[in-house]
PDB file of C-alpha atoms in Angstrom:
ATOM      1  CA  GLY A1319      15.209  23.389 -15.831  1.00  0.00           C
ATOM      2  CA  PHE A1320      15.794  20.967 -12.995  1.00  0.00           C
ATOM      3  CA  GLN A1321      16.219  17.230 -13.599  1.00  0.00           C
ATOM      4  CA  SER A1322      17.040  14.817 -10.804  1.00  0.00           C
ATOM      5  CA  THR A1323      19.410  11.907 -11.343  1.00  0.00           C
ATOM      6  CA  GLY A1324      20.609   8.788  -9.575  1.00  0.00           C
ATOM      7  CA  THR A1325      19.120   7.708  -6.277  1.00  0.00           C
ATOM      8  CA  GLN A1326      17.257  11.003  -5.835  1.00  0.00           C
ATOM      9  CA  LYS A1327      15.420  10.372  -9.097  1.00  0.00           C
ATOM     10  CA  ALA A1328      14.691   6.779  -8.051  1.00  0.00           C
ATOM     11  CA  ALA A1329      13.277   7.986  -4.734  1.00  0.00           C
ATOM     12  CA  GLN A1330      11.126  10.659  -6.384  1.00  0.00           C
ATOM     13  CA  GLU A1331       9.754   8.119  -8.855  1.00  0.00           C
ATOM     14  CA  ALA A1332       9.014   5.606  -6.082  1.00  0.00           C
ATOM     15  CA  CYS A1333       7.245   8.328  -4.111  1.00  0.00           C
ATOM     16  CA  GLY A1334       5.164   9.471  -7.089  1.00  0.00           C
ATOM     17  CA  LEU A1335       6.779  12.899  -7.358  1.00  0.00           C
ATOM     18  CA  PRO A1336       8.019  14.623 -10.526  1.00  0.00           C
ATOM     19  CA  THR A1337      11.730  14.441 -11.296  1.00  0.00           C
ATOM     20  CA  ASP A1338      11.827  17.584 -13.475  1.00  0.00           C
ATOM     21  CA  TYR A1339      10.140  20.086 -11.183  1.00  0.00           C
ATOM     22  CA  TYR A1340      12.046  22.721  -9.230  1.00  0.00           C
ATOM     23  CA  ALA A1341       9.580  22.655  -6.315  1.00  0.00           C
ATOM     24  CA  THR A1342      10.537  19.018  -5.608  1.00  0.00           C
ATOM     25  CA  SER A1343      14.260  19.437  -6.280  1.00  0.00           C
ATOM     26  CA  HIS A1344      14.969  19.286  -2.530  1.00  0.00           C
ATOM     27  CA  CYS A1345      13.109  16.011  -2.065  1.00  0.00           C
ATOM     28  CA  PHE A1346      15.399  13.178  -0.990  1.00  0.00           C
ATOM     29  CA  ALA A1347      18.471  15.373  -1.548  1.00  0.00           C
ATOM     30  CA  ASP A1348      18.798  17.654   1.465  1.00  0.00           C
ATOM     31  CA  ALA A1349      19.341  17.079   5.181  1.00  0.00           C
ATOM     32  CA  THR A1350      15.723  16.372   6.187  1.00  0.00           C
ATOM     33  CA  HIS A1351      13.174  15.840   3.394  1.00  0.00           C
ATOM     34  CA  HIS A1352      13.576  12.061   3.392  1.00  0.00           C
ATOM     35  CA  THR A1353      10.092  10.771   4.265  1.00  0.00           C
ATOM     36  CA  CYS A1354       7.763   9.913   1.400  1.00  0.00           C
ATOM     37  CA  CYS A1355       4.429  10.766   2.982  1.00  0.00           C
ATOM     38  CA  MET A1356       0.970  10.144   1.598  1.00  0.00           C
ATOM     39  CA  LEU A1357      -0.960  13.208   2.751  1.00  0.00           C
ATOM     40  CA  GLY A1358      -4.709  12.822   2.999  1.00  0.00           C
ATOM     41  CA  PRO A1359      -7.045  15.774   2.449  1.00  0.00           C
ATOM     42  CA  GLU A1360      -7.380  16.562   6.163  1.00  0.00           C
ATOM     43  CA  ALA A1361      -3.610  16.570   6.647  1.00  0.00           C
ATOM     44  CA  ARG A1362      -3.113  18.758   3.556  1.00  0.00           C
ATOM     45  CA  ALA A1363      -5.639  21.303   4.828  1.00  0.00           C
ATOM     46  CA  TYR A1364      -4.123  21.232   8.307  1.00  0.00           C
ATOM     47  CA  ALA A1365      -0.583  21.705   6.966  1.00  0.00           C
ATOM     48  CA  ASP A1366      -1.607  24.630   4.773  1.00  0.00           C
ATOM     49  CA  ALA A1367      -3.441  26.305   7.654  1.00  0.00           C
ATOM     50  CA  SER A1368      -0.594  25.815  10.138  1.00  0.00           C
ATOM     51  CA  GLY A1369       2.181  27.566   8.228  1.00  0.00           C
ATOM     52  CA  ASN A1370       3.597  24.550   6.380  1.00  0.00           C
ATOM     53  CA  PRO A1371       1.857  24.750   2.970  1.00  0.00           C
ATOM     54  CA  ILE A1372       2.777  21.284   1.738  1.00  0.00           C
ATOM     55  CA  GLY A1373      -0.841  20.402   0.988  1.00  0.00           C
ATOM     56  CA  THR A1374      -0.907  22.926  -1.826  1.00  0.00           C
ATOM     57  CA  ALA A1375       2.631  21.958  -2.842  1.00  0.00           C
ATOM     58  CA  ALA A1376       1.645  18.283  -3.118  1.00  0.00           C
ATOM     59  CA  ALA A1377      -1.339  19.134  -5.332  1.00  0.00           C
ATOM     60  CA  ARG A1378       0.819  21.296  -7.612  1.00  0.00           C
ATOM     61  CA  ALA A1379       3.460  18.583  -7.903  1.00  0.00           C
ATOM     62  CA  TYR A1380       0.760  16.052  -8.787  1.00  0.00           C
ATOM     63  CA  LYS A1381      -0.582  18.334 -11.517  1.00  0.00           C
ATOM     64  CA  HIS A1382       2.923  18.897 -12.905  1.00  0.00           C
ATOM     65  CA  LEU A1383       3.503  15.137 -13.128  1.00  0.00           C
ATOM     66  CA  HIS A1384       0.084  14.034 -14.363  1.00  0.00           C
ATOM     67  CA  GLY A1385      -1.173  17.057 -16.315  1.00  0.00           C
ATOM     68  CA  HIS A1386      -4.424  17.407 -14.364  1.00  0.00           C
ATOM     69  CA  ASP A1387      -5.597  18.292 -10.890  1.00  0.00           C
ATOM     70  CA  PRO A1388      -5.719  15.481  -8.328  1.00  0.00           C
ATOM     71  CA  ASP A1389      -8.883  14.004  -6.889  1.00  0.00           C
ATOM     72  CA  PRO A1390      -9.300  16.168  -3.761  1.00  0.00           C
ATOM     73  CA  SER A1391     -10.368  13.135  -1.697  1.00  0.00           C
ATOM     74  CA  GLU A1392      -7.250  11.061  -2.432  1.00  0.00           C
ATOM     75  CA  PRO A1393      -3.952  11.032  -0.503  1.00  0.00           C
ATOM     76  CA  LEU A1394      -1.113  12.754  -2.371  1.00  0.00           C
ATOM     77  CA  PRO A1395       2.624  12.131  -2.084  1.00  0.00           C
ATOM     78  CA  TRP A1396       5.054  14.670  -0.696  1.00  0.00           C
ATOM     79  CA  CYS A1397       8.530  14.563   0.827  1.00  0.00           C
ATOM     80  CA  THR A1398       8.042  15.620   4.433  1.00  0.00           C
ATOM     81  CA  CYS A1399      10.642  16.602   7.019  1.00  0.00           C
ATOM     82  CA  PHE A1400      12.062  13.444   8.546  1.00  0.00           C
ATOM     83  CA  GLY A1401      13.951  15.504  11.113  1.00  0.00           C
ATOM     84  CA  SER A1402      10.717  16.821  12.636  1.00  0.00           C
ATOM     85  CA  LEU A1403       8.631  13.643  12.190  1.00  0.00           C
ATOM     86  CA  VAL A1404       6.003  15.498  10.154  1.00  0.00           C
ATOM     87  CA  CYS A1405       4.399  12.504   8.456  1.00  0.00           C
ATOM     88  CA  SER A1406       3.945  10.371  11.556  1.00  0.00           C
ATOM     89  CA  ALA A1407       2.732  13.389  13.545  1.00  0.00           C
ATOM     90  CA  TYR A1408       0.083  14.005  10.885  1.00  0.00           C
ATOM     91  CA  ALA A1409      -0.712  10.267  10.684  1.00  0.00           C
ATOM     92  CA  SER A1410      -1.393  10.248  14.422  1.00  0.00           C
ATOM     93  CA  LYS A1411      -4.008  12.965  13.828  1.00  0.00           C
ATOM     94  CA  PHE A1412      -5.477  11.929  10.474  1.00  0.00           C
ATOM     95  CA  ALA A1413      -6.300   8.329   9.510  1.00  0.00           C
ATOM     96  CA  ASP A1414      -5.863   8.906   5.766  1.00  0.00           C
ATOM     97  CA  THR A1415      -2.182   9.900   6.053  1.00  0.00           C
ATOM     98  CA  GLY A1416       0.798   7.575   6.338  1.00  0.00           C
ATOM     99  CA  ILE A1417       4.453   6.933   5.541  1.00  0.00           C
ATOM    100  CA  LYS A1418       5.188   5.250   2.228  1.00  0.00           C
ATOM    101  CA  PHE A1419       8.923   4.985   2.933  1.00  0.00           C
ATOM    102  CA  ILE A1420      11.856   6.791   4.514  1.00  0.00           C
ATOM    103  CA  PHE A1421      14.799   7.282   2.182  1.00  0.00           C
ATOM    104  CA  ASP A1422      18.427   7.044   3.251  1.00  0.00           C
ATOM    105  CA  PRO A1423      20.171   9.369   0.785  1.00  0.00           C
ATOM    106  CA  SER A1424      23.666   9.207   2.216  1.00  0.00           C
ATOM    107  CA  GLY A1425      23.946   6.011   4.175  1.00  0.00           C
ATOM    108  CA  VAL A1426      25.428   8.002   7.060  1.00  0.00           C
ATOM    109  CA  GLY A1427      23.725   6.053   9.796  1.00  0.00           C
ATOM    110  CA  ALA A1428      23.250   2.698   8.191  1.00  0.00           C
ATOM    111  CA  SER A1429      25.529   2.541   5.154  1.00  0.00           C
ATOM    112  CA  THR A1430      22.468   1.971   3.002  1.00  0.00           C
ATOM    113  CA  GLY A1431      22.513   4.894   0.581  1.00  0.00           C
ATOM    114  CA  GLY A1432      19.933   4.401  -2.160  1.00  0.00           C
ATOM    115  CA  MET A1433      17.734   2.282   0.083  1.00  0.00           C
ATOM    116  CA  ALA A1434      14.601   3.008   2.062  1.00  0.00           C
ATOM    117  CA  ALA A1435      12.900   1.865   5.232  1.00  0.00           C
ATOM    118  CA  VAL A1436       9.397   0.534   4.619  1.00  0.00           C
ATOM    119  CA  ASP A1437       6.438  -0.775   6.606  1.00  0.00           C
ATOM    120  CA  VAL A1438       6.905   2.095   9.049  1.00  0.00           C
ATOM    121  CA  PRO A1439       4.195   2.126  11.754  1.00  0.00           C
ATOM    122  CA  ARG A1440       2.008   5.223  12.032  1.00  0.00           C
ATOM    123  CA  ASN A1441       3.654   6.356  15.251  1.00  0.00           C
ATOM    124  CA  PRO A1442       6.107   9.236  15.786  1.00  0.00           C
ATOM    125  CA  SER A1443       8.214   6.983  18.011  1.00  0.00           C
ATOM    126  CA  CYS A1444       8.852   4.682  15.051  1.00  0.00           C
ATOM    127  CA  GLU A1445       9.784   7.503  12.673  1.00  0.00           C
ATOM    128  CA  ALA A1446      12.039   8.784  15.480  1.00  0.00           C
ATOM    129  CA  LYS A1447      13.671   5.355  15.726  1.00  0.00           C
ATOM    130  CA  ALA A1448      14.456   5.524  12.000  1.00  0.00           C
ATOM    131  CA  ARG A1449      15.741   9.080  12.468  1.00  0.00           C
ATOM    132  CA  THR A1450      18.276   7.816  15.004  1.00  0.00           C
ATOM    133  CA  PHE A1451      19.198   4.871  12.763  1.00  0.00           C
ATOM    134  CA  PHE A1452      19.847   7.200   9.795  1.00  0.00           C
ATOM    135  CA  ASP A1453      21.612   9.782  11.982  1.00  0.00           C
ATOM    136  CA  VAL A1454      19.363  12.683  10.960  1.00  0.00           C
ATOM    137  CA  THR A1455      19.193  15.794  13.137  1.00  0.00           C
ATOM    138  CA  ALA A1456      15.938  16.615  14.926  1.00  0.00           C
ATOM    139  CA  HIS A1457      14.392  20.014  14.211  1.00  0.00           C
ATOM    140  CA  ALA A1458      11.051  21.806  14.494  1.00  0.00           C
ATOM    141  CA  THR A1459       8.433  22.468  11.787  1.00  0.00           C
ATOM    142  CA  PRO A1460       5.397  24.805  11.905  1.00  0.00           C
ATOM    143  CA  GLY A1461       2.217  22.961  12.806  1.00  0.00           C
ATOM    144  CA  VAL A1462       3.974  20.044  14.506  1.00  0.00           C
ATOM    145  CA  ASP A1463       4.209  20.054  18.277  1.00  0.00           C
ATOM    146  CA  VAL A1464       7.810  20.910  19.218  1.00  0.00           C
ATOM    147  CA  GLU A1465       7.893  18.242  21.911  1.00  0.00           C
ATOM    148  CA  THR A1466       6.929  15.638  19.316  1.00  0.00           C
ATOM    149  CA  SER A1467       9.506  16.845  16.794  1.00  0.00           C
ATOM    150  CA  LEU A1468      12.452  17.207  19.129  1.00  0.00           C
ATOM    151  CA  TYR A1469      11.906  14.807  22.008  1.00  0.00           C
ATOM    152  CA  THR A1470       9.984  11.763  20.785  1.00  0.00           C
ATOM    153  CA  ASP A1471      11.949   8.924  22.324  1.00  0.00           C
ATOM    154  CA  GLY A1472      12.086   6.343  19.517  1.00  0.00           C
ATOM    155  CA  ARG A1473      10.534   3.555  21.540  1.00  0.00           C
ATOM    156  CA  CYS A1474       9.269   1.232  18.809  1.00  0.00           C
ATOM    157  CA  PRO A1475      10.164  -2.299  19.912  1.00  0.00           C
ATOM    158  CA  LEU A1476       8.233  -4.236  17.271  1.00  0.00           C
ATOM    159  CA  TRP A1477       9.691  -2.428  14.239  1.00  0.00           C
ATOM    160  CA  ASP A1478      13.389  -2.176  13.453  1.00  0.00           C
ATOM    161  CA  PRO A1479      14.430  -0.079  10.449  1.00  0.00           C
ATOM    162  CA  LYS A1480      17.461  -2.234   9.694  1.00  0.00           C
ATOM    163  CA  MET A1481      15.113  -5.205   9.190  1.00  0.00           C
ATOM    164  CA  HIS A1482      12.892  -3.242   6.786  1.00  0.00           C
ATOM    165  CA  MET A1483      15.366  -1.846   4.249  1.00  0.00           C
ATOM    166  CA  VAL A1484      14.700  -2.273   0.521  1.00  0.00           C
ATOM    167  CA  ASP A1485      16.106  -0.788  -2.657  1.00  0.00           C
ATOM    168  CA  VAL A1486      14.221   2.460  -3.086  1.00  0.00           C
ATOM    169  CA  GLU A1487      12.888   1.320  -6.476  1.00  0.00           C
ATOM    170  CA  ASP A1488      10.961  -1.409  -4.613  1.00  0.00           C
ATOM    171  CA  ALA A1489       9.578   0.869  -1.919  1.00  0.00           C
ATOM    172  CA  LEU A1490       6.299   1.694  -3.637  1.00  0.00           C
ATOM    173  CA  ASP A1491       4.890  -1.394  -5.295  1.00  0.00           C
ATOM    174  CA  LYS A1492       5.933  -4.064  -2.813  1.00  0.00           C
ATOM    175  CA  HIS A1493       5.169  -2.091   0.338  1.00  0.00           C
ATOM    176  CA  PRO A1494       1.886  -0.173   0.073  1.00  0.00           C
ATOM    177  CA  VAL A1495       0.960   2.383   2.706  1.00  0.00           C
ATOM    178  CA  ASP A1496      -1.249   1.068   5.479  1.00  0.00           C
ATOM    179  CA  PHE A1497      -3.799   3.767   6.207  1.00  0.00           C
ATOM    180  CA  LYS A1498      -5.536   1.676   8.866  1.00  0.00           C
ATOM    181  CA  VAL A1499      -5.577   3.021  12.383  1.00  0.00           C
ATOM    182  CA  THR A1500      -4.123   0.288  14.546  1.00  0.00           C
ATOM    183  CA  GLY A1501      -4.184  -0.673  18.201  1.00  0.00           C
ATOM    184  CA  ARG A1502      -5.234   2.074  20.573  1.00  0.00           C
ATOM    185  CA  GLN A1503      -4.125   4.693  18.111  1.00  0.00           C
ATOM    186  CA  LYS A1504      -6.955   6.636  16.533  1.00  0.00           C
ATOM    187  CA  SER A1505      -7.447   9.759  14.514  1.00  0.00           C
ATOM    188  CA  VAL A1506      -7.222  12.603  16.978  1.00  0.00           C
ATOM    189  CA  HIS A1507      -7.857  16.271  16.605  1.00  0.00           C
ATOM    190  CA  ASP A1508      -6.373  17.293  19.937  1.00  0.00           C
ATOM    191  CA  GLU A1509      -2.875  18.712  19.516  1.00  0.00           C
ATOM    192  CA  ARG A1510      -1.976  17.448  22.986  1.00  0.00           C
ATOM    193  CA  ASN A1511      -2.299  13.854  21.779  1.00  0.00           C
ATOM    194  CA  VAL A1512       0.340  14.156  19.059  1.00  0.00           C
ATOM    195  CA  GLY A1513       3.392  12.163  20.033  1.00  0.00           C
ATOM    196  CA  ARG A1514       1.781  10.086  22.751  1.00  0.00           C
ATOM    197  CA  ARG A1515       3.479   6.749  22.975  1.00  0.00           C
ATOM    198  CA  VAL A1516       1.527   3.797  21.631  1.00  0.00           C
ATOM    199  CA  ASP A1517       2.697   0.672  23.381  1.00  0.00           C
ATOM    200  CA  GLU A1518       1.750  -1.662  20.545  1.00  0.00           C
ATOM    201  CA  TYR A1519       4.825  -0.479  18.633  1.00  0.00           C
TER     202      TYR A1519
END
C-alpha cells in the first residue's frame, strides 16, 4: 500500500490526513493540492453537489485515520486545489471553512520547500497572493467560479506569505484556523459574490 515520506508525510500529519491512504497520496505532492483546508459541513455538501466530491473524500479519509465516522457538524481536513483557490472560495461562502496552511512542496517560488504559509486570511485574493509567491499555475475546478480561480488579482496588502512561513510541522498547533468572518466579509450563498475583493486584506 501507499506510505508517504519526508515533507509530504509531515504536511499530511500537520493537516490531519492519513499518510498510508491511497486517496490522499496526491496531497502535498502534486502540482496543485497544496492547501490544507478545513471544510465545514456546508462546504462539503456544496463541493459534493457541484462535481468536486471532496466532502465525501474528507469524511472517508477521516474514518481511515481515526477508525470511526466524523462528527457531521465538525470541519474536516482535506488538501484542496491551491491553483484554483478552492478553500478561500469556499471560505468566502461558508463561515465554517478556512485555510489551515498552504504547503510549499518544492520551494520553486520561495525556496522554502518543507515549509508552509499560515494565518492566511479568508479571502481568495490572499490565497492568490500566495499562489503567485509559490509560483503555482492557476487552473479551474468544478464548483468554483472560473473568474475567481483564474483571475483573482492577489491584492492582499495586510498579509504577506513570506512573513508567515513556518516549518510545516508547526503549521497546525501554533496557528489554528480562524473560522470567524471578518470585516465586511460574510457568509454568502450567491455565486456572484465569490471572489469579490475585500479591502480589509
